[in-house]
XYZ file of C-alpha atoms in Angstrom:
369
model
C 42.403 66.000 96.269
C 44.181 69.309 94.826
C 47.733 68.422 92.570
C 50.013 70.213 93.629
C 52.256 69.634 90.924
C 55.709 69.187 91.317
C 57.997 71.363 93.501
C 60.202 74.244 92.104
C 63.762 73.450 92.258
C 65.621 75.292 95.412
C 67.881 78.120 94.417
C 71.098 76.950 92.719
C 74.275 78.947 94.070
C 77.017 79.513 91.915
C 80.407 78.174 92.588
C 83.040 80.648 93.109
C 86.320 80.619 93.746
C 86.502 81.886 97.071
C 83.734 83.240 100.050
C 84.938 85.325 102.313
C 82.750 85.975 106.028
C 83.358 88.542 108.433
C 82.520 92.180 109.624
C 83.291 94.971 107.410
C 83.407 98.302 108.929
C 82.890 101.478 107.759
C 86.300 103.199 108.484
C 87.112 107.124 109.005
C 90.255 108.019 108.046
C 91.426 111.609 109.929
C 92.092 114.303 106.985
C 95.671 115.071 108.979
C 98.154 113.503 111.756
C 97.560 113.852 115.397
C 95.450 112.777 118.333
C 91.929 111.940 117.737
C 90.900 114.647 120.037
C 92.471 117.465 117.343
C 91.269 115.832 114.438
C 88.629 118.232 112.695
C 87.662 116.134 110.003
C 87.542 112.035 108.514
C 87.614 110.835 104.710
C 85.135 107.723 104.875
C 86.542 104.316 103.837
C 86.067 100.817 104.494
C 87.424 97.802 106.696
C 87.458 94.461 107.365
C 90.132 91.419 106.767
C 87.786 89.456 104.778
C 86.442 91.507 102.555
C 89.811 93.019 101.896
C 91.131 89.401 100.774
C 87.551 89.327 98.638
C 88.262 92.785 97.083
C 91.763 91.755 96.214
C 91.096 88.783 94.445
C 88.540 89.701 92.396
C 90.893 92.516 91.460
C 93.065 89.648 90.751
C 90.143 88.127 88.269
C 88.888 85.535 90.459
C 85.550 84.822 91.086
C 84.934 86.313 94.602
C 82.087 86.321 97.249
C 81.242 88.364 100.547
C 79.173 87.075 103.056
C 78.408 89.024 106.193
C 75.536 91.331 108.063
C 75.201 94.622 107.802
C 72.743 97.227 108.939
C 69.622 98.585 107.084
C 71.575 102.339 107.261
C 73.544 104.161 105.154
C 77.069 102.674 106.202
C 75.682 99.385 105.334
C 74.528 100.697 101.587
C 77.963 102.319 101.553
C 80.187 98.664 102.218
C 77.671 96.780 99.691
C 78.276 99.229 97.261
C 82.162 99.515 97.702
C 83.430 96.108 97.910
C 80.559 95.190 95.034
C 82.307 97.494 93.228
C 85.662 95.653 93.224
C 83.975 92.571 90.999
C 82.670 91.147 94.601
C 79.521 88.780 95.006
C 77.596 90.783 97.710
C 74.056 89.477 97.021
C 74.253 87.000 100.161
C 75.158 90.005 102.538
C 71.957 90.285 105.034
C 70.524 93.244 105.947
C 69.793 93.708 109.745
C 66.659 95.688 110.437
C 67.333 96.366 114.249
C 71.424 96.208 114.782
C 73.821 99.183 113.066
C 76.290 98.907 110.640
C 79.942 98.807 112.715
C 82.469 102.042 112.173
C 85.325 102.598 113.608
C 87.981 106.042 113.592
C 91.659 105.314 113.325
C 94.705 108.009 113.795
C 96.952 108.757 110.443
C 100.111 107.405 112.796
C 101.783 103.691 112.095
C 99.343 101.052 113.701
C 103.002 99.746 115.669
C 103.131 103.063 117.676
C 102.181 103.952 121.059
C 100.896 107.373 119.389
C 98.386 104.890 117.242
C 94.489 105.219 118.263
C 91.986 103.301 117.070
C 88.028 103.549 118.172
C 85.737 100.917 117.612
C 82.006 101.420 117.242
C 81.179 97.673 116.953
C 79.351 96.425 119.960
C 76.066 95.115 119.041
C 76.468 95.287 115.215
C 74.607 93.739 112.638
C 77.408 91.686 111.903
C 77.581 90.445 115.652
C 74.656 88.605 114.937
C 75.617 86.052 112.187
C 75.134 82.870 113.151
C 74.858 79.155 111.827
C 71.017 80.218 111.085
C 71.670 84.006 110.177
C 73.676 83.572 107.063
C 73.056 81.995 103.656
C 75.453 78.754 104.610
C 75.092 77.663 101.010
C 76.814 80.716 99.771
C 79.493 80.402 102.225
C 79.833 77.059 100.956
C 79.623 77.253 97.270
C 83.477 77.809 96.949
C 86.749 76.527 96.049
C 88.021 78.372 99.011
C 86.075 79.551 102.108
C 88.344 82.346 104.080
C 87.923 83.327 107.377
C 89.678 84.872 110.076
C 89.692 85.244 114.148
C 88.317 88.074 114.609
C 84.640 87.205 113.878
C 84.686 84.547 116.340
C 85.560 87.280 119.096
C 82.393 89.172 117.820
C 79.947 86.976 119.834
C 78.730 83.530 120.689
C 76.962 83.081 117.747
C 79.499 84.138 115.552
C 81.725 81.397 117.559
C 79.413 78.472 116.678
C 79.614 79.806 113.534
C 82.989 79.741 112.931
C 82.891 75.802 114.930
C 80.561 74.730 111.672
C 82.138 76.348 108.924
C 85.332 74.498 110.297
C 83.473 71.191 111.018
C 83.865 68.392 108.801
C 80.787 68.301 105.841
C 80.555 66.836 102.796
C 80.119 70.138 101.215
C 83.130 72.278 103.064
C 85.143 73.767 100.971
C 89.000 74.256 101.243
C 89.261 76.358 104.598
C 91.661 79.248 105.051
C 92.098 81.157 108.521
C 93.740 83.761 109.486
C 94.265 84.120 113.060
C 94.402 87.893 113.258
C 94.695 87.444 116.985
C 93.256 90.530 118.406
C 93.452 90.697 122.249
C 91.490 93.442 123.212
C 88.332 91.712 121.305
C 88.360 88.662 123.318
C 87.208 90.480 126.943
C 86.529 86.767 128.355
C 90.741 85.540 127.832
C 89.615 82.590 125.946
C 90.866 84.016 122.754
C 94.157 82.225 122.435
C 92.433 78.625 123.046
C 89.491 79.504 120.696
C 92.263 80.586 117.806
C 94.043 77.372 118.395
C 90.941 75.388 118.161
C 89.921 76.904 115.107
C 93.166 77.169 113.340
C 93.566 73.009 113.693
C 90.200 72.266 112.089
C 91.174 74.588 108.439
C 93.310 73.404 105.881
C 95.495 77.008 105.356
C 96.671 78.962 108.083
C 97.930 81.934 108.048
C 99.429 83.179 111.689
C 102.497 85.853 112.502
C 105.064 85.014 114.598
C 104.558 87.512 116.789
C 100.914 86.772 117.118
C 102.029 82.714 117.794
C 104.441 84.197 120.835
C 101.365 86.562 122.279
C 98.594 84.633 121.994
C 100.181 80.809 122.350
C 103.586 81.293 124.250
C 105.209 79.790 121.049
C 108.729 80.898 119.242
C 109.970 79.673 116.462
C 108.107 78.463 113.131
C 108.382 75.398 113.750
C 107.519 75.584 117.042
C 103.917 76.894 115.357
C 103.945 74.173 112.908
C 103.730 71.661 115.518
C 101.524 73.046 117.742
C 99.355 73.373 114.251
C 99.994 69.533 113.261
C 96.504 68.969 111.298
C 96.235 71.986 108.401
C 97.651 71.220 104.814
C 99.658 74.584 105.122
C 100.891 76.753 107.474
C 101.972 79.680 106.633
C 103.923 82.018 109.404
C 104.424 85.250 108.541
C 108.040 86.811 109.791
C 107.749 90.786 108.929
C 110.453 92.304 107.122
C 112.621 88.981 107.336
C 109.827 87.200 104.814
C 107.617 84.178 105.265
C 107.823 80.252 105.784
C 105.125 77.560 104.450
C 104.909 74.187 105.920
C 103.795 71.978 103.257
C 102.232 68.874 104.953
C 101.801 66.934 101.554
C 106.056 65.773 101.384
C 104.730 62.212 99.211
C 106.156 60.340 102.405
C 109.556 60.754 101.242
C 112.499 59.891 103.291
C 113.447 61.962 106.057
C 110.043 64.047 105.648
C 108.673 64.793 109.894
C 105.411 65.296 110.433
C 105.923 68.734 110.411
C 106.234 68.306 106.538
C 108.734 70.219 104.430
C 109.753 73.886 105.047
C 109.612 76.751 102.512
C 111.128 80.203 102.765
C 110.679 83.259 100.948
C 112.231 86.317 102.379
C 110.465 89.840 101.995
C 110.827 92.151 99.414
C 112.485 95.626 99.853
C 109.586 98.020 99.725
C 109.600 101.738 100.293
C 106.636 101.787 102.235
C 103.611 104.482 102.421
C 100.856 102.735 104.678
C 101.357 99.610 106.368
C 97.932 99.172 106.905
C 95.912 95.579 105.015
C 99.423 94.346 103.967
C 98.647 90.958 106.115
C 94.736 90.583 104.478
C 96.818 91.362 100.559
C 99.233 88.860 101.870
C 96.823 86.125 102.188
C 94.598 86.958 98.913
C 98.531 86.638 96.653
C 99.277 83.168 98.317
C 95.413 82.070 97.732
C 95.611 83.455 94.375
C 98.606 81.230 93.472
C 96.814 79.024 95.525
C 93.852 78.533 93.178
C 96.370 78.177 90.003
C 98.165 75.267 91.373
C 101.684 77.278 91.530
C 104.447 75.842 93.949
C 104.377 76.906 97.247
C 107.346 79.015 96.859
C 105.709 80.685 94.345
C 102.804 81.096 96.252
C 104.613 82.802 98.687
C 106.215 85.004 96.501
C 102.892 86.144 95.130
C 101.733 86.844 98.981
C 104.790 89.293 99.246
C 104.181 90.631 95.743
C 100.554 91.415 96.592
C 101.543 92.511 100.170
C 104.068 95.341 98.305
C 101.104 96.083 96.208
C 99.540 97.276 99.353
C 102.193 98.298 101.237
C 103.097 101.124 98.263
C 99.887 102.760 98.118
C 97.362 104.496 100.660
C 95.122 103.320 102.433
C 94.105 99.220 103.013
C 93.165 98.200 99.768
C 95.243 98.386 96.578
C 95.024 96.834 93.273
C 97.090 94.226 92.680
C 100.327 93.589 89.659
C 98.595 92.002 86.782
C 98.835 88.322 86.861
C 101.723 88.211 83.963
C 103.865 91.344 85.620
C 103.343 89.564 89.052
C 104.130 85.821 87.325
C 107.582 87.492 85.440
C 108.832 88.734 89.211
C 107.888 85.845 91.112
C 109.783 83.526 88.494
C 112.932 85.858 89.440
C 116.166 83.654 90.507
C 116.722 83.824 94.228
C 119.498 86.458 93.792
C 117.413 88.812 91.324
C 114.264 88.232 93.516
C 116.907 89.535 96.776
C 117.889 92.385 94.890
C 114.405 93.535 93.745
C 112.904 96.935 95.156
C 109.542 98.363 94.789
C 108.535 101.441 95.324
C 105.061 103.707 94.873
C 103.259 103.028 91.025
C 105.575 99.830 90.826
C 102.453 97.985 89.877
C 101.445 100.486 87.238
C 105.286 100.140 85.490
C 104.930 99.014 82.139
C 107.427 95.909 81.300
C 110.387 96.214 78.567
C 112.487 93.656 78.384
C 115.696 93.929 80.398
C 115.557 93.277 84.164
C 115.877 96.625 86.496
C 116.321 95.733 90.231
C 114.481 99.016 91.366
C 110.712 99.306 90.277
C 108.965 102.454 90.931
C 107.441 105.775 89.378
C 111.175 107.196 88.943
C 112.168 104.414 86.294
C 110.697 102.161 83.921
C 109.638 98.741 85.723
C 111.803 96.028 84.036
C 111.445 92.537 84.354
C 112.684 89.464 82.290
Protein backbone atom coordinates (compact mmCIF):
# COMPACT_ATOMS: atom_id res chain seq x y z
CA UNK A 1 0.00 0.00 0.00
CA UNK A 2 1.66 3.51 -1.06
CA UNK A 3 0.50 6.73 1.54
CA UNK A 4 -0.47 9.08 -0.21
CA UNK A 5 -0.44 11.54 2.36
CA UNK A 6 -2.91 13.99 2.74
CA UNK A 7 -4.36 16.14 -0.09
CA UNK A 8 -3.21 19.78 -0.84
CA UNK A 9 -5.78 22.23 -0.03
CA UNK A 10 -7.76 23.55 -3.37
CA UNK A 11 -6.91 27.07 -4.37
CA UNK A 12 -8.37 29.70 -2.01
CA UNK A 13 -9.93 32.77 -4.03
CA UNK A 14 -9.89 35.99 -2.58
CA UNK A 15 -12.98 37.87 -1.79
CA UNK A 16 -13.46 41.01 -3.60
CA UNK A 17 -15.75 43.44 -3.69
CA UNK A 18 -17.18 43.06 -6.93
CA UNK A 19 -16.66 40.45 -10.29
CA UNK A 20 -17.58 41.65 -13.23
CA UNK A 21 -18.23 38.93 -16.57
CA UNK A 22 -18.63 39.83 -20.00
CA UNK A 23 -16.88 40.48 -23.45
CA UNK A 24 -14.45 43.18 -23.70
CA UNK A 25 -13.62 44.35 -27.07
CA UNK A 26 -10.87 45.84 -28.47
CA UNK A 27 -12.34 49.18 -29.82
CA UNK A 28 -10.97 51.53 -32.81
CA UNK A 29 -11.71 54.83 -32.41
CA UNK A 30 -11.56 56.85 -36.11
CA UNK A 31 -8.68 59.68 -35.78
CA UNK A 32 -11.53 62.27 -37.37
CA UNK A 33 -15.51 62.59 -38.03
CA UNK A 34 -17.19 61.04 -40.94
CA UNK A 35 -18.34 57.82 -42.53
CA UNK A 36 -16.41 54.77 -41.89
CA UNK A 37 -15.74 54.44 -45.51
CA UNK A 38 -13.46 57.97 -45.36
CA UNK A 39 -11.90 57.21 -42.27
CA UNK A 40 -8.01 56.80 -42.95
CA UNK A 41 -6.96 55.93 -39.67
CA UNK A 42 -8.23 54.39 -35.79
CA UNK A 43 -6.62 55.16 -32.23
CA UNK A 44 -7.00 51.62 -30.46
CA UNK A 45 -9.04 51.49 -27.22
CA UNK A 46 -11.08 49.21 -25.34
CA UNK A 47 -14.85 48.13 -24.70
CA UNK A 48 -17.10 46.34 -22.88
CA UNK A 49 -19.94 47.26 -20.08
CA UNK A 50 -18.46 45.10 -17.55
CA UNK A 51 -15.21 45.74 -17.50
CA UNK A 52 -15.92 49.41 -17.72
CA UNK A 53 -17.98 49.14 -14.29
CA UNK A 54 -14.66 46.93 -13.07
CA UNK A 55 -12.24 49.68 -14.26
CA UNK A 56 -14.29 52.32 -12.56
CA UNK A 57 -14.46 50.97 -9.32
CA UNK A 58 -11.24 50.03 -8.74
CA UNK A 59 -10.48 53.59 -9.76
CA UNK A 60 -12.87 54.23 -7.06
CA UNK A 61 -10.51 51.98 -4.53
CA UNK A 62 -12.54 48.98 -4.45
CA UNK A 63 -11.39 45.72 -4.76
CA UNK A 64 -12.36 44.74 -8.37
CA UNK A 65 -12.32 41.53 -10.57
CA UNK A 66 -12.72 40.70 -14.43
CA UNK A 67 -13.76 37.56 -15.56
CA UNK A 68 -14.16 36.80 -19.24
CA UNK A 69 -12.38 34.94 -22.47
CA UNK A 70 -10.22 36.32 -24.58
CA UNK A 71 -8.07 35.18 -27.44
CA UNK A 72 -4.41 33.93 -27.37
CA UNK A 73 -3.59 37.24 -29.87
CA UNK A 74 -2.44 40.42 -29.41
CA UNK A 75 -5.92 42.22 -28.77
CA UNK A 76 -6.40 39.82 -26.03
CA UNK A 77 -2.74 40.78 -24.36
CA UNK A 78 -3.81 44.35 -25.10
CA UNK A 79 -7.49 44.19 -22.83
CA UNK A 80 -5.54 42.11 -19.98
CA UNK A 81 -3.07 44.59 -19.86
CA UNK A 82 -5.42 47.73 -19.97
CA UNK A 83 -8.14 47.06 -17.64
CA UNK A 84 -5.24 45.27 -15.24
CA UNK A 85 -3.89 48.40 -15.35
CA UNK A 86 -6.83 50.25 -13.73
CA UNK A 87 -6.19 48.16 -10.19
CA UNK A 88 -8.41 45.21 -11.93
CA UNK A 89 -8.13 41.39 -10.92
CA UNK A 90 -7.57 39.86 -14.44
CA UNK A 91 -5.83 36.60 -13.41
CA UNK A 92 -9.21 34.52 -13.94
CA UNK A 93 -9.53 35.88 -17.62
CA UNK A 94 -9.05 32.57 -19.94
CA UNK A 95 -7.16 32.50 -22.78
CA UNK A 96 -8.79 30.84 -25.90
CA UNK A 97 -6.32 29.01 -28.09
CA UNK A 98 -8.66 28.58 -31.22
CA UNK A 99 -11.42 31.65 -31.07
CA UNK A 100 -10.13 35.59 -31.64
CA UNK A 101 -10.23 38.28 -29.45
CA UNK A 102 -13.65 40.49 -30.49
CA UNK A 103 -13.00 44.27 -32.07
CA UNK A 104 -15.21 46.36 -33.19
CA UNK A 105 -14.85 50.16 -35.27
CA UNK A 106 -17.20 52.89 -34.19
CA UNK A 107 -17.77 56.49 -36.07
CA UNK A 108 -16.62 59.80 -33.94
CA UNK A 109 -20.60 60.92 -34.38
CA UNK A 110 -23.17 60.75 -31.14
CA UNK A 111 -24.19 56.97 -30.73
CA UNK A 112 -28.20 58.64 -30.87
CA UNK A 113 -27.68 59.65 -34.58
CA UNK A 114 -28.71 58.15 -37.72
CA UNK A 115 -25.08 59.31 -39.01
CA UNK A 116 -23.69 56.82 -36.02
CA UNK A 117 -21.88 53.46 -37.38
CA UNK A 118 -20.77 50.93 -35.46
CA UNK A 119 -19.02 47.46 -36.84
CA UNK A 120 -18.81 44.54 -34.86
CA UNK A 121 -16.16 41.88 -35.33
CA UNK A 122 -17.56 39.52 -32.63
CA UNK A 123 -19.01 36.42 -34.12
CA UNK A 124 -17.28 33.45 -32.90
CA UNK A 125 -15.09 35.15 -30.23
CA UNK A 126 -13.30 33.78 -27.50
CA UNK A 127 -15.59 35.32 -25.27
CA UNK A 128 -18.65 33.60 -27.09
CA UNK A 129 -17.54 30.59 -25.62
CA UNK A 130 -17.82 31.09 -21.79
CA UNK A 131 -19.87 28.85 -20.34
CA UNK A 132 -20.94 27.31 -16.86
CA UNK A 133 -17.69 24.95 -17.46
CA UNK A 134 -15.44 27.60 -19.34
CA UNK A 135 -14.95 30.07 -16.60
CA UNK A 136 -13.38 29.97 -13.13
CA UNK A 137 -17.11 30.05 -11.34
CA UNK A 138 -15.32 30.46 -8.04
CA UNK A 139 -13.88 33.73 -9.07
CA UNK A 140 -17.09 34.92 -10.34
CA UNK A 141 -18.34 34.04 -7.09
CA UNK A 142 -15.88 35.21 -4.60
CA UNK A 143 -17.60 38.71 -4.35
CA UNK A 144 -19.64 41.06 -2.49
CA UNK A 145 -21.16 41.96 -5.75
CA UNK A 146 -21.27 39.90 -8.99
CA UNK A 147 -22.25 42.40 -12.09
CA UNK A 148 -23.47 41.41 -15.18
CA UNK A 149 -25.28 42.65 -18.00
CA UNK A 150 -27.55 41.45 -21.18
CA UNK A 151 -25.49 41.53 -23.60
CA UNK A 152 -23.41 38.38 -22.86
CA UNK A 153 -26.39 36.32 -22.79
CA UNK A 154 -27.07 37.39 -26.56
CA UNK A 155 -23.43 36.16 -27.27
CA UNK A 156 -24.45 32.45 -27.46
CA UNK A 157 -26.16 29.53 -25.83
CA UNK A 158 -23.60 28.88 -23.59
CA UNK A 159 -23.15 32.18 -22.48
CA UNK A 160 -27.15 32.00 -21.81
CA UNK A 161 -26.88 29.03 -19.40
CA UNK A 162 -24.36 30.90 -18.04
CA UNK A 163 -25.97 33.81 -17.21
CA UNK A 164 -29.28 31.17 -15.95
CA UNK A 165 -26.55 29.88 -13.11
CA UNK A 166 -24.90 32.86 -12.09
CA UNK A 167 -28.59 34.11 -11.47
CA UNK A 168 -29.76 30.78 -9.90
CA UNK A 169 -30.17 30.51 -6.35
CA UNK A 170 -26.65 28.98 -4.48
CA UNK A 171 -25.47 29.13 -1.31
CA UNK A 172 -22.45 30.88 -2.49
CA UNK A 173 -24.14 33.72 -4.98
CA UNK A 174 -23.21 36.77 -4.29
CA UNK A 175 -25.33 40.04 -4.42
CA UNK A 176 -26.37 40.11 -8.25
CA UNK A 177 -26.44 43.28 -10.31
CA UNK A 178 -27.76 43.37 -14.07
CA UNK A 179 -27.86 45.61 -16.39
CA UNK A 180 -30.14 45.00 -19.15
CA UNK A 181 -28.28 46.84 -21.87
CA UNK A 182 -30.95 45.60 -24.21
CA UNK A 183 -29.30 45.42 -27.50
CA UNK A 184 -31.66 44.35 -30.36
CA UNK A 185 -29.61 43.74 -33.14
CA UNK A 186 -27.58 41.00 -30.91
CA UNK A 187 -30.49 38.89 -30.25
CA UNK A 188 -31.03 37.59 -34.23
CA UNK A 189 -33.53 34.79 -32.76
CA UNK A 190 -36.31 37.80 -31.10
CA UNK A 191 -36.13 36.12 -27.83
CA UNK A 192 -34.13 38.90 -26.39
CA UNK A 193 -36.81 40.82 -24.59
CA UNK A 194 -38.16 37.50 -22.73
CA UNK A 195 -34.56 36.33 -21.95
CA UNK A 196 -33.81 40.08 -20.33
CA UNK A 197 -36.95 39.79 -18.36
CA UNK A 198 -36.10 36.41 -17.15
CA UNK A 199 -32.83 37.34 -16.10
CA UNK A 200 -33.48 40.70 -14.68
CA UNK A 201 -36.20 38.92 -12.03
CA UNK A 202 -33.70 36.38 -10.72
CA UNK A 203 -30.77 39.52 -9.59
CA UNK A 204 -31.09 41.55 -6.72
CA UNK A 205 -30.06 45.22 -8.59
CA UNK A 206 -31.33 46.18 -11.78
CA UNK A 207 -30.40 48.63 -13.67
CA UNK A 208 -32.80 49.20 -16.98
CA UNK A 209 -33.59 52.69 -19.09
CA UNK A 210 -36.80 53.66 -19.75
CA UNK A 211 -36.48 53.70 -23.09
CA UNK A 212 -34.98 50.28 -23.20
CA UNK A 213 -38.26 49.02 -20.78
CA UNK A 214 -40.68 50.65 -23.73
CA UNK A 215 -38.49 48.79 -26.71
CA UNK A 216 -37.78 45.72 -25.47
CA UNK A 217 -41.00 45.07 -22.93
CA UNK A 218 -43.85 47.41 -24.27
CA UNK A 219 -43.66 49.10 -20.77
CA UNK A 220 -43.99 53.10 -19.87
CA UNK A 221 -43.68 54.46 -16.90
CA UNK A 222 -41.25 53.50 -13.87
CA UNK A 223 -43.46 52.06 -12.18
CA UNK A 224 -44.86 50.33 -14.76
CA UNK A 225 -41.05 48.60 -14.82
CA UNK A 226 -41.07 48.16 -11.19
CA UNK A 227 -43.90 45.90 -11.36
CA UNK A 228 -43.23 44.02 -14.14
CA UNK A 229 -39.68 43.60 -12.08
CA UNK A 230 -41.54 42.63 -8.66
CA UNK A 231 -38.65 40.19 -7.23
CA UNK A 232 -35.08 42.40 -7.25
CA UNK A 233 -34.14 44.40 -4.00
CA UNK A 234 -33.64 47.52 -6.33
CA UNK A 235 -34.59 48.76 -9.38
CA UNK A 236 -33.10 51.31 -10.68
CA UNK A 237 -34.63 53.07 -14.08
CA UNK A 238 -32.63 55.31 -15.63
CA UNK A 239 -34.61 58.56 -17.22
CA UNK A 240 -31.75 60.51 -19.37
CA UNK A 241 -31.37 64.04 -18.84
CA UNK A 242 -34.57 64.14 -16.48
CA UNK A 243 -32.41 61.89 -13.73
CA UNK A 244 -33.06 58.50 -12.21
CA UNK A 245 -35.64 56.62 -9.86
CA UNK A 246 -34.75 53.60 -7.33
CA UNK A 247 -37.37 51.32 -6.08
CA UNK A 248 -36.32 50.27 -2.77
CA UNK A 249 -38.15 46.95 -2.01
CA UNK A 250 -36.89 46.83 1.72
CA UNK A 251 -39.88 49.78 3.08
CA UNK A 252 -39.74 47.75 6.96
CA UNK A 253 -43.53 46.93 6.10
CA UNK A 254 -44.55 50.28 7.00
CA UNK A 255 -47.96 51.56 6.43
CA UNK A 256 -49.06 52.37 3.12
CA UNK A 257 -45.71 50.75 1.62
CA UNK A 258 -47.09 48.55 -2.08
CA UNK A 259 -45.26 45.96 -3.15
CA UNK A 260 -43.66 48.02 -5.45
CA UNK A 261 -41.72 49.38 -2.34
CA UNK A 262 -40.84 53.04 -1.89
CA UNK A 263 -39.79 55.40 -4.75
CA UNK A 264 -36.60 57.51 -4.91
CA UNK A 265 -35.74 60.30 -7.31
CA UNK A 266 -32.70 62.01 -8.16
CA UNK A 267 -32.79 64.24 -11.13
CA UNK A 268 -29.61 64.62 -13.46
CA UNK A 269 -26.99 66.89 -13.16
CA UNK A 270 -26.31 69.74 -15.69
CA UNK A 271 -23.25 68.57 -17.55
CA UNK A 272 -21.57 70.16 -20.51
CA UNK A 273 -21.02 67.12 -22.25
CA UNK A 274 -17.91 65.89 -24.55
CA UNK A 275 -18.66 62.06 -25.26
CA UNK A 276 -21.68 60.40 -24.27
CA UNK A 277 -20.28 57.23 -24.71
CA UNK A 278 -19.93 54.52 -21.09
CA UNK A 279 -21.99 57.14 -19.12
CA UNK A 280 -24.70 54.17 -18.41
CA UNK A 281 -21.66 51.37 -17.38
CA UNK A 282 -20.05 54.76 -14.89
CA UNK A 283 -23.61 55.08 -13.86
CA UNK A 284 -23.91 51.72 -12.46
CA UNK A 285 -20.19 51.42 -10.91
CA UNK A 286 -21.25 55.22 -8.66
CA UNK A 287 -24.59 53.61 -7.39
CA UNK A 288 -22.61 50.15 -6.61
CA UNK A 289 -19.93 52.11 -5.13
CA UNK A 290 -22.32 53.79 -2.64
CA UNK A 291 -23.74 50.59 -2.79
CA UNK A 292 -20.88 48.75 -1.07
CA UNK A 293 -20.60 51.70 1.72
CA UNK A 294 -24.06 51.30 2.92
CA UNK A 295 -25.08 55.06 1.79
CA UNK A 296 -28.92 55.80 1.33
CA UNK A 297 -30.30 55.13 -1.78
CA UNK A 298 -30.62 58.67 -2.65
CA UNK A 299 -27.24 58.99 -2.16
CA UNK A 300 -26.50 56.19 -4.11
CA UNK A 301 -28.09 57.64 -6.85
CA UNK A 302 -26.48 60.73 -6.63
CA UNK A 303 -23.11 59.04 -6.77
CA UNK A 304 -24.40 57.13 -10.14
CA UNK A 305 -24.98 60.69 -11.70
CA UNK A 306 -21.77 62.02 -10.16
CA UNK A 307 -19.76 59.16 -11.69
CA UNK A 308 -21.91 59.27 -14.91
CA UNK A 309 -20.68 63.30 -15.26
CA UNK A 310 -17.29 61.96 -14.57
CA UNK A 311 -17.65 60.20 -17.81
CA UNK A 312 -19.76 62.19 -19.59
CA UNK A 313 -16.93 65.28 -19.31
CA UNK A 314 -14.10 63.51 -20.66
CA UNK A 315 -13.24 61.42 -23.94
CA UNK A 316 -13.67 58.45 -24.64
CA UNK A 317 -15.68 55.47 -22.34
CA UNK A 318 -13.73 55.32 -19.41
CA UNK A 319 -12.88 58.18 -17.03
CA UNK A 320 -11.60 58.39 -13.61
CA UNK A 321 -13.86 59.02 -11.18
CA UNK A 322 -14.23 62.37 -8.23
CA UNK A 323 -12.36 61.18 -5.25
CA UNK A 324 -14.56 59.60 -2.75
CA UNK A 325 -14.52 62.87 -0.30
CA UNK A 326 -15.04 65.54 -3.42
CA UNK A 327 -17.80 63.10 -4.71
CA UNK A 328 -19.25 62.54 -0.82
CA UNK A 329 -19.18 66.78 -0.25
CA UNK A 330 -21.51 67.10 -3.69
CA UNK A 331 -23.71 64.32 -3.16
CA UNK A 332 -24.48 65.64 0.51
CA UNK A 333 -25.59 68.98 -1.45
CA UNK A 334 -29.30 70.19 -0.36
CA UNK A 335 -31.79 69.46 -3.09
CA UNK A 336 -31.68 73.12 -4.30
CA UNK A 337 -27.69 73.38 -4.37
CA UNK A 338 -27.53 69.81 -5.87
CA UNK A 339 -30.32 71.47 -8.83
CA UNK A 340 -28.18 74.26 -9.34
CA UNK A 341 -24.85 72.37 -9.67
CA UNK A 342 -22.98 72.30 -13.18
CA UNK A 343 -20.04 70.37 -14.25
CA UNK A 344 -18.10 70.84 -16.85
CA UNK A 345 -14.59 69.26 -18.45
CA UNK A 346 -11.58 68.78 -15.40
CA UNK A 347 -14.55 69.20 -12.82
CA UNK A 348 -13.18 66.11 -11.19
CA UNK A 349 -9.63 67.38 -11.12
CA UNK A 350 -10.97 70.93 -9.23
CA UNK A 351 -9.34 71.24 -6.09
CA UNK A 352 -11.97 72.07 -3.09
CA UNK A 353 -11.85 75.54 -1.03
CA UNK A 354 -14.35 76.09 1.08
CA UNK A 355 -17.27 78.14 -0.22
CA UNK A 356 -19.83 76.44 -2.49
CA UNK A 357 -19.60 77.50 -6.44
CA UNK A 358 -22.61 76.17 -8.46
CA UNK A 359 -20.45 75.85 -11.72
CA UNK A 360 -17.46 73.30 -11.53
CA UNK A 361 -15.13 73.17 -14.35
CA UNK A 362 -11.49 74.04 -15.68
CA UNK A 363 -12.60 77.89 -15.96
CA UNK A 364 -13.08 78.27 -12.04
CA UNK A 365 -12.02 76.81 -8.93
CA UNK A 366 -14.38 73.71 -7.98
CA UNK A 367 -16.09 74.75 -4.68
CA UNK A 368 -17.99 72.68 -2.55
CA UNK A 369 -19.13 72.93 1.18
Amino acid sequence: MTATGPRPAPDVVEVVDVAALGESMVTFLPSRPGPLADVPSFDRGIGGAESNVACVLAAAGHSARWVSRVGDDGFGDHLVETIGGYGVDVSHVRRDPARPTGIYFRTAGDRSTDAHEVAYYRAGSAASAMSPSGVDLDAVRAARVLHLSGITPALSADCLDLMRVLTAPHPDRPLISFDVNHRPALWRDGHGPEVLLELARGADIVFVGDDEARQAWGLHGARAIRDALPEPEIVVVKQGKSGAVAFDKDTGGLPGDDAGGTATFVRALNVDVVAAVGAGDAFAAGFLSATLRGLPVRDRLRHGHLTAAATLTAPGDLAPPPARAHADRLAALDDTAWGRLRLGPGWTQAEEPEEPEEHLGPEKEARTP
